[in-house]
Amino acid sequence: MSTDTPNTQSLSLIPPRLPGIIFTLALVAYIVAVTQRSSLGVAGVDAIDRFDASATALSTLAVMQVVVYAAAQIPVGMLLDRFGPSRLIITGAALMAVGQIIVAVAPTIEVAVVGRILVGLGDAATFVSGLRIISAWFRPRKVPVMQQWFGNLGQLGQFISAVPFSTLLHLSEWTVAFLTTASLSVILVVAAIAGLKDVPGSRFGGQPMSLSGAFSTLGAAFSRPGTRLGFWSHFTTQFPGNVFGLLWGYPLMVQGLGYAPQLASALLILPVVVGMFVGPLIGLLTARFPLRRSNLVIGIAITSAIFWSILLLWPGQPPLWYYVIVLVVTGGATTGSNIGFDFARTFNPSSSYGSASGIVNVGGFTASAIAFLTIGLGIDAVTGGAEPTWDAFRVAMWTFPVLTVLGIAALLHVRNQTRNRMAAEEGVVVAPLWRALARRMRRRGDTRE
């Protein structure tokens, strides 16, 4: 694993509160990005009426945003290494503002797709830039915990979409609501220009490099099995919460389960709230047991798949209490995706962290794009284009367990490659979990004797 660390001497010389201020600015940027990203999920039913769209067409609107987000992660990572995070956050906020303005005034779904593409591009630049700022402003031991706080507090953007934005959408109308969210990104541009810094002692970071050098850095990052382990960790754990919050959660509850819009809006933010509590714990476990991070990812993914499978197999419509449990599990499981970025950080030098984190971030959003489209196609196949029922969602949502199983299989394969490389290059041999637990129990028994 990489041993690159922030400059601890420079960290000791800066004002104690400054890292917290920089973290807060980066966090606000991510909250705004999540707000722009998730606004379509709350407006999904309204979008069907406004654009007279089918479930597949609505999926296409979300898929285009997510595909652009995923496709942009590689160039964004390269740009991050070259220009530093502040410039990317500012540019991303500007793109999201323009995109939401286009969505606000779009006369057809085709024009709205263009707007959501711009939102996806701006969103793509924000999260990995925030991670780079955290790695520069906090000591290595604290980075996993701060990454979890960042990833989970950023989901407050879903709360803003689910409550204030949803309320505004239904009290006013489509154009007013989306123009208001666009103004948040405009405010963010001003705030980031005024106060954001890449590294202690410098306004902007980044390392000048040629195009061939950037591709060389990207190739080196991808060639490391630890980076690919991060990719599949993110792929396996991130997409259920993403798909639920960005598009299909609200229609599933209102059209499929027949919940009142107010209840659906409240439940939409439940996984976010759960993640805020579970995320820091996962961060502590990640820092405490760095050689067992993949076991944590696998356990999280299996738990999520089991609870969703039971929900879909439930005779008739599932009761509200069990559905709430599934959302709690989903919220906790989604936070496990941030472990993927810790793989990118520890298995790569800091000079290629942007490229490596971009590769990791492609994972979850690739899975999300597949799930968005598969669910939309599944719903239309069952309903023939009519309003979806719970039976239609029950068939389509099997995408969740199936994709999870595929992700775990790929993760196990690349984990074996990663551990073989660690053993060959660093002499670090990671025993199977059951063997390590048995060894620990024997040691405890010897101690007691």
Coordinates of C-alpha atoms in Angstrom, one line a residue:
M1 CA 0.0 0.0 0.0
S2 CA 1.1 3.6 -0.6
T3 CA 2.8 5.3 2.2
D4 CA 2.3 8.8 0.9
T5 CA 0.9 11.1 3.6
P6 CA 0.0 14.8 3.9
N7 CA 2.8 17.1 4.9
T8 CA 2.4 16.8 8.7
Q9 CA 4.7 19.7 9.2
S10 CA 2.6 22.1 7.2
L11 CA -0.6 20.8 8.9
S12 CA 0.9 21.6 12.3
L13 CA 1.7 25.2 11.3
I14 CA -1.8 26.1 10.1
P15 CA -4.6 27.5 12.4
P16 CA -6.4 24.6 14.1
R17 CA -9.8 25.7 12.8
L18 CA -8.7 26.1 9.2
P19 CA -9.1 22.4 8.1
G20 CA -12.6 22.4 9.5
I21 CA -13.5 25.6 7.5
I22 CA -12.1 24.1 4.3
F23 CA -13.9 20.9 4.9
T24 CA -17.1 22.7 5.4
L25 CA -16.8 24.6 2.1
A26 CA -16.1 21.3 0.3
L27 CA -19.0 19.7 2.1
V28 CA -21.4 22.5 1.1
A29 CA -20.2 22.0 -2.5
Y30 CA -21.1 18.3 -2.3
I31 CA -24.4 18.9 -0.6
V32 CA -25.4 21.3 -3.5
A33 CA -24.2 18.7 -6.0
V34 CA -26.4 16.0 -4.4
T35 CA -29.3 18.4 -4.4
Q36 CA -29.0 19.0 -8.1
R37 CA -28.4 15.3 -8.8
S38 CA -31.4 14.1 -6.7
S39 CA -33.9 16.7 -7.7
L40 CA -35.2 14.6 -10.6
G41 CA -36.0 11.7 -8.2
V42 CA -38.5 13.8 -6.3
A43 CA -39.9 15.3 -9.6
G44 CA -40.1 11.9 -11.3
V45 CA -43.9 11.7 -11.2
D46 CA -44.2 15.4 -12.3
A47 CA -41.7 14.7 -15.1
I48 CA -43.9 11.9 -16.5
D49 CA -46.9 14.3 -16.6
R50 CA -44.9 17.4 -17.9
F51 CA -43.2 15.5 -20.7
D52 CA -45.8 12.8 -21.2
A53 CA -43.1 10.2 -20.8
S54 CA -43.1 6.5 -20.2
A55 CA -41.1 4.7 -17.5
T56 CA -38.4 3.8 -20.0
A57 CA -38.2 7.4 -21.3
L58 CA -37.9 8.7 -17.7
S59 CA -35.2 6.1 -17.1
T60 CA -33.3 7.5 -20.1
L61 CA -33.4 10.9 -18.6
A62 CA -31.7 9.6 -15.4
V63 CA -29.5 7.2 -17.3
M64 CA -28.0 9.9 -19.4
Q65 CA -27.1 12.0 -16.4
V66 CA -25.5 9.0 -14.6
V67 CA -23.7 7.7 -17.8
V68 CA -22.2 11.1 -18.3
Y69 CA -21.2 11.2 -14.6
A70 CA -19.6 7.8 -14.8
A71 CA -17.9 8.5 -18.2
A72 CA -16.6 11.8 -16.9
Q73 CA -14.9 10.3 -13.8
I74 CA -11.7 9.3 -15.7
P75 CA -11.1 12.6 -17.4
V76 CA -12.1 14.4 -14.2
G77 CA -9.6 12.4 -12.2
M78 CA -6.9 13.3 -14.7
L79 CA -7.9 17.0 -14.6
L80 CA -7.9 16.8 -10.8
D81 CA -4.3 15.6 -10.8
R82 CA -3.4 18.4 -13.2
F83 CA -5.4 21.4 -12.0
G84 CA -6.3 20.7 -8.3
P85 CA -9.8 20.3 -6.7
S86 CA -10.8 24.0 -6.2
R87 CA -10.9 24.8 -9.9
L88 CA -12.9 21.6 -10.6
I89 CA -15.5 22.4 -7.9
I90 CA -16.0 25.9 -9.2
T91 CA -16.3 24.7 -12.8
G92 CA -18.7 21.9 -11.7
A93 CA -21.0 24.3 -9.9
A94 CA -21.2 26.5 -12.9
L95 CA -22.1 23.6 -15.2
M96 CA -24.8 22.4 -12.8
A97 CA -26.3 25.8 -12.6
V98 CA -26.6 26.0 -16.4
G99 CA -27.9 22.4 -16.6
Q100 CA -30.7 23.1 -14.1
I101 CA -31.7 26.3 -15.9
I102 CA -32.1 24.2 -19.1
V103 CA -34.2 21.6 -17.2
A104 CA -36.4 24.4 -15.8
V105 CA -37.4 25.8 -19.1
A106 CA -37.2 22.6 -21.2
P107 CA -40.3 22.2 -23.5
T108 CA -39.5 18.5 -24.2
I109 CA -37.8 15.6 -22.6
E110 CA -35.0 15.7 -25.2
V111 CA -34.1 19.2 -24.1
A112 CA -34.3 18.2 -20.5
V113 CA -31.8 15.4 -21.2
V114 CA -29.3 18.0 -22.4
G115 CA -29.7 19.9 -19.1
R116 CA -29.2 16.7 -17.0
I117 CA -26.1 15.9 -19.0
L118 CA -24.6 19.2 -17.9
V119 CA -25.7 18.4 -14.3
G120 CA -24.0 15.1 -14.5
L121 CA -20.8 16.7 -15.8
G122 CA -20.7 19.3 -13.0
D123 CA -21.6 16.7 -10.4
A124 CA -18.8 14.4 -11.6
A125 CA -16.2 17.0 -10.7
T126 CA -17.4 17.6 -7.1
F127 CA -17.1 14.5 -5.0
V128 CA -13.6 13.3 -6.0
S129 CA -12.4 16.9 -5.6
G130 CA -13.7 17.0 -2.1
L131 CA -11.9 13.7 -1.3
R132 CA -8.7 15.2 -2.6
I133 CA -9.1 18.2 -0.3
I134 CA -9.7 15.9 2.7
S135 CA -6.6 13.9 2.0
A136 CA -4.6 17.2 1.8
W137 CA -5.9 18.8 5.0
F138 CA -6.2 15.9 7.5
R139 CA -3.7 13.4 8.8
P140 CA -3.9 9.9 7.3
R141 CA -5.3 8.3 10.4
K142 CA -8.3 10.7 10.3
V143 CA -8.9 10.6 6.5
P144 CA -11.2 7.5 6.4
V145 CA -13.4 9.0 9.1
M146 CA -13.6 12.4 7.4
Q147 CA -14.3 10.7 4.1
Q148 CA -17.3 9.0 5.6
W149 CA -18.5 12.2 7.2
F150 CA -18.1 13.9 3.8
G151 CA -19.9 11.2 1.8
N152 CA -22.8 10.9 4.3
L153 CA -23.3 14.5 5.3
G154 CA -23.3 15.3 1.6
Q155 CA -26.5 13.3 1.3
L156 CA -28.3 16.1 3.1
G157 CA -28.7 17.2 -0.5
Q158 CA -31.3 14.5 -0.8
F159 CA -33.1 16.0 2.2
I160 CA -33.1 19.4 0.5
S161 CA -34.6 17.7 -2.6
A162 CA -37.1 15.6 -0.7
V163 CA -38.5 18.4 1.5
P164 CA -37.8 22.0 0.6
F165 CA -37.5 21.3 -3.2
S166 CA -40.5 19.0 -3.2
T167 CA -42.6 21.5 -1.3
L168 CA -41.6 24.3 -3.6
L169 CA -42.3 22.1 -6.7
H170 CA -45.9 21.4 -5.6
L171 CA -46.6 24.9 -4.2
S172 CA -45.4 26.7 -7.3
E173 CA -44.4 24.9 -10.5
W174 CA -41.6 23.1 -12.4
T175 CA -39.8 26.1 -13.7
V176 CA -39.7 28.0 -10.4
A177 CA -38.5 25.0 -8.5
F178 CA -35.6 24.1 -10.8
L179 CA -34.5 27.8 -11.2
T180 CA -34.3 28.0 -7.4
T181 CA -32.0 24.9 -7.2
A182 CA -29.9 26.4 -10.0
S183 CA -29.3 29.5 -7.8
L184 CA -27.7 27.4 -5.1
S185 CA -24.9 26.5 -7.5
V186 CA -24.4 30.1 -8.4
I187 CA -24.0 31.0 -4.7
L188 CA -21.6 28.1 -4.4
V189 CA -19.4 29.4 -7.2
V190 CA -19.0 32.7 -5.3
A191 CA -18.2 31.0 -2.0
A192 CA -15.7 28.6 -3.5
I193 CA -13.8 31.4 -5.3
A194 CA -13.7 33.3 -2.1
G195 CA -12.6 30.7 0.4
L196 CA -11.6 27.3 -1.0
K197 CA -8.0 26.2 -0.9
D198 CA -6.4 23.0 -2.4
V199 CA -3.6 22.4 0.1
P200 CA -2.2 24.2 3.2
G201 CA -0.2 27.2 2.2
S202 CA -1.4 27.3 -1.4
R203 CA -4.6 28.5 -3.2
F204 CA -4.3 25.9 -6.0
G205 CA -2.6 22.6 -6.1
G206 CA -2.2 20.2 -9.0
Q207 CA 0.9 19.1 -11.0
P208 CA 1.7 20.3 -14.5
M209 CA 1.9 17.4 -16.9
S210 CA 1.6 16.6 -20.5
L211 CA -1.4 14.7 -22.0
S212 CA 0.8 11.6 -22.4
G213 CA 1.9 12.0 -18.8
A214 CA -1.7 12.2 -17.6
F215 CA -2.6 9.0 -19.5
S216 CA 0.5 7.3 -18.1
T217 CA -0.7 8.2 -14.6
L218 CA -4.2 6.9 -15.3
G219 CA -2.8 3.7 -16.7
A220 CA -0.6 3.2 -13.7
A221 CA -3.5 3.7 -11.3
F222 CA -5.7 1.3 -13.2
S223 CA -3.0 -1.4 -13.3
R224 CA -2.9 -1.5 -9.5
P225 CA -5.2 -4.3 -8.3
G226 CA -6.0 -2.2 -5.3
T227 CA -7.6 0.5 -7.5
R228 CA -9.8 -2.1 -9.2
L229 CA -10.7 -3.5 -5.8
G230 CA -12.0 0.0 -5.0
F231 CA -14.0 0.0 -8.2
W232 CA -15.8 -3.2 -7.5
S233 CA -16.4 -2.2 -3.9
H234 CA -18.1 0.9 -5.1
F235 CA -20.0 -1.0 -7.8
T236 CA -21.4 -3.5 -5.4
T237 CA -22.6 -1.2 -2.5
Q238 CA -23.4 2.2 -3.9
F239 CA -26.1 1.7 -6.6
P240 CA -29.2 0.6 -4.5
G241 CA -29.2 3.9 -2.5
N242 CA -28.3 5.8 -5.6
V243 CA -31.2 4.4 -7.7
F244 CA -33.6 4.7 -4.8
G245 CA -32.8 8.3 -4.1
L246 CA -32.2 9.6 -7.6
L247 CA -35.2 8.2 -9.5
W248 CA -37.2 5.1 -8.6
G249 CA -37.7 5.4 -4.8
Y250 CA -40.4 8.0 -5.0
P251 CA -42.4 6.4 -7.8
L252 CA -42.1 3.0 -6.1
M253 CA -43.6 4.3 -2.9
V254 CA -46.3 6.5 -4.5
Q255 CA -47.4 4.5 -7.5
G256 CA -46.3 1.0 -6.4
L257 CA -47.0 0.9 -2.7
G258 CA -49.7 3.6 -2.7
Y259 CA -48.0 5.8 0.0
A260 CA -49.1 9.4 0.4
P261 CA -46.6 11.8 -1.2
Q262 CA -45.8 13.3 2.2
L263 CA -44.9 9.9 3.6
A264 CA -42.9 9.0 0.5
S265 CA -40.9 12.3 0.8
A266 CA -40.1 11.5 4.4
L267 CA -39.1 7.9 3.7
L268 CA -36.9 9.1 0.8
I269 CA -34.5 10.7 3.3
L270 CA -34.5 7.8 5.8
P271 CA -31.5 6.1 4.2
V272 CA -29.7 9.4 4.3
V273 CA -30.3 9.9 8.0
V274 CA -29.2 6.3 8.7
G275 CA -26.0 6.8 6.7
M276 CA -25.1 9.8 8.8
F277 CA -25.0 7.5 11.9
V278 CA -23.5 4.4 10.3
G279 CA -20.9 6.1 8.1
P280 CA -18.6 7.3 10.8
L281 CA -18.7 3.9 12.4
I282 CA -17.7 2.3 9.1
G283 CA -14.9 4.9 8.8
L284 CA -13.6 3.9 12.2
L285 CA -13.7 0.2 11.3
T286 CA -11.9 1.0 8.0
A287 CA -9.1 2.8 9.8
R288 CA -8.9 0.2 12.6
F289 CA -8.8 -2.9 10.3
P290 CA -7.3 -1.8 7.0
L291 CA -6.6 -5.4 6.0
R292 CA -10.2 -6.4 6.4
R293 CA -11.9 -3.6 4.5
S294 CA -13.0 -6.0 1.7
N295 CA -14.7 -8.3 4.2
L296 CA -16.6 -5.3 5.5
V297 CA -17.8 -4.5 1.9
I298 CA -18.8 -8.0 1.2
G299 CA -20.8 -8.3 4.5
I300 CA -22.6 -5.0 3.8
A301 CA -23.5 -6.0 0.2
I302 CA -24.8 -9.5 1.2
T303 CA -26.9 -8.0 4.0
S304 CA -28.5 -5.5 1.6
A305 CA -29.2 -8.1 -1.1
I306 CA -30.9 -10.4 1.5
F307 CA -33.2 -7.8 2.8
W308 CA -34.2 -6.6 -0.7
S309 CA -34.8 -10.2 -1.8
I310 CA -37.2 -10.8 1.2
L311 CA -39.0 -7.6 0.3
L312 CA -39.6 -8.7 -3.3
L313 CA -40.6 -12.3 -2.2
W314 CA -43.1 -11.0 0.4
P315 CA -46.6 -12.4 -0.4
G316 CA -48.7 -9.5 -1.5
Q317 CA -47.8 -5.9 -0.6
P318 CA -45.1 -5.8 2.1
P319 CA -46.0 -4.1 5.4
L320 CA -44.7 -0.6 6.1
W321 CA -42.6 -1.7 9.1
Y322 CA -40.5 -4.1 7.0
Y323 CA -40.1 -1.6 4.2
V324 CA -38.7 0.8 6.7
I325 CA -36.2 -1.8 7.8
V326 CA -35.1 -2.3 4.2
L327 CA -34.5 1.4 3.8
V328 CA -32.5 1.4 7.1
V329 CA -30.3 -1.4 5.7
T330 CA -30.0 0.4 2.4
G331 CA -28.9 3.5 4.1
G332 CA -26.2 1.7 6.1
A333 CA -25.1 -0.3 3.1
T334 CA -24.6 2.7 0.8
T335 CA -22.1 4.2 3.1
G336 CA -19.9 1.1 2.5
S337 CA -19.2 2.5 -1.0
N338 CA -16.8 5.1 0.5
I339 CA -14.4 2.2 1.4
G340 CA -13.6 2.0 -2.3
F341 CA -12.0 5.5 -2.1
D342 CA -9.9 4.4 0.8
F343 CA -8.6 1.6 -1.4
A344 CA -7.7 4.2 -4.0
R345 CA -5.9 6.3 -1.4
T346 CA -3.8 3.6 0.2
F347 CA -2.9 1.7 -3.0
N348 CA -1.8 4.7 -5.0
P349 CA 0.7 7.6 -4.6
S350 CA -0.9 11.0 -3.9
S351 CA 0.1 12.2 -7.4
S352 CA -2.3 9.7 -9.0
Y353 CA -5.1 9.8 -6.3
G354 CA -7.3 11.8 -8.6
S355 CA -7.1 9.3 -11.4
A356 CA -7.5 6.4 -9.0
S357 CA -10.6 7.9 -7.2
G358 CA -12.1 8.7 -10.6
I359 CA -11.8 5.0 -11.6
V360 CA -13.4 3.9 -8.3
N361 CA -16.3 6.4 -8.7
V362 CA -17.1 4.9 -12.1
G363 CA -18.0 1.7 -10.4
G364 CA -21.2 2.6 -8.5
F365 CA -22.5 4.9 -11.2
T366 CA -22.0 2.2 -13.8
A367 CA -24.1 -0.1 -11.7
S368 CA -26.6 2.7 -11.2
A369 CA -26.9 3.3 -14.9
I370 CA -27.5 -0.4 -15.6
A371 CA -30.1 -0.5 -12.8
F372 CA -31.9 2.7 -13.9
L373 CA -32.4 1.3 -17.4
T374 CA -33.2 -2.3 -16.4
I375 CA -35.8 -1.2 -13.9
G376 CA -37.5 1.1 -16.5
L377 CA -37.5 -1.6 -19.1
G378 CA -38.8 -4.1 -16.6
I379 CA -41.7 -1.9 -15.5
D380 CA -42.8 -1.2 -19.1
A381 CA -42.5 -4.9 -19.9
V382 CA -45.0 -5.7 -17.2
T383 CA -47.4 -2.8 -17.5
G384 CA -47.2 -2.2 -21.3
G385 CA -46.6 1.5 -20.6
A386 CA -49.4 2.0 -18.1
E387 CA -49.0 3.3 -14.6
P388 CA -46.8 0.9 -12.7
T389 CA -48.1 -1.3 -9.9
W390 CA -46.3 -3.0 -7.0
D391 CA -46.2 -6.2 -9.1
A392 CA -44.3 -4.4 -11.9
F393 CA -41.8 -2.9 -9.4
R394 CA -41.5 -6.3 -7.7
V395 CA -40.2 -7.8 -11.0
A396 CA -38.1 -4.9 -12.0
M397 CA -36.4 -4.4 -8.6
W398 CA -34.7 -7.8 -8.8
T399 CA -32.0 -5.8 -10.5
F400 CA -30.7 -5.0 -7.0
P401 CA -29.9 -8.5 -5.8
V402 CA -28.7 -9.7 -9.2
L403 CA -26.2 -6.8 -9.7
T404 CA -25.0 -7.2 -6.1
V405 CA -24.1 -10.9 -6.6
L406 CA -22.3 -10.1 -9.8
G407 CA -20.4 -7.3 -8.1
I408 CA -19.3 -9.6 -5.2
A409 CA -18.0 -12.2 -7.6
A410 CA -15.9 -9.6 -9.4
L411 CA -14.7 -8.2 -6.0
L412 CA -13.5 -11.6 -4.8
H413 CA -11.6 -12.1 -8.0
V414 CA -9.7 -8.8 -7.8
R415 CA -9.2 -9.1 -4.1
N416 CA -7.2 -12.3 -4.7
Q417 CA -5.0 -10.4 -7.2
T418 CA -4.5 -7.5 -4.7
R419 CA -3.5 -9.8 -1.9
N420 CA -1.1 -11.7 -4.1
R421 CA 0.6 -8.5 -5.1
M422 CA 0.8 -7.3 -1.5
A423 CA 2.5 -10.6 -0.6
A424 CA 4.9 -10.4 -3.5
E425 CA 5.9 -6.7 -3.2
E426 CA 5.5 -6.0 0.5
G427 CA 5.6 -9.4 2.2
V428 CA 2.1 -8.7 3.7
V429 CA 0.1 -12.0 3.8
V430 CA -3.6 -11.6 4.6
A431 CA -5.0 -14.8 6.0
P432 CA -8.7 -15.8 5.4
L433 CA -11.0 -14.1 7.9
W434 CA -12.0 -17.4 9.5
R435 CA -8.4 -18.3 10.1
A436 CA -7.6 -14.9 11.6
L437 CA -10.6 -15.1 13.9
A438 CA -9.6 -18.6 15.0
R439 CA -6.0 -17.4 15.7
R440 CA -7.3 -14.5 17.8
M441 CA -9.6 -16.8 19.8
R442 CA -6.7 -19.1 20.5
R443 CA -4.6 -16.2 21.7
R444 CA -7.4 -15.0 24.1
G445 CA -7.6 -18.5 25.4
D446 CA -3.9 -18.7 26.1
T447 CA -4.0 -15.3 27.8
R448 CA -6.8 -16.5 30.2
E449 CA -4.8 -19.6 31.1

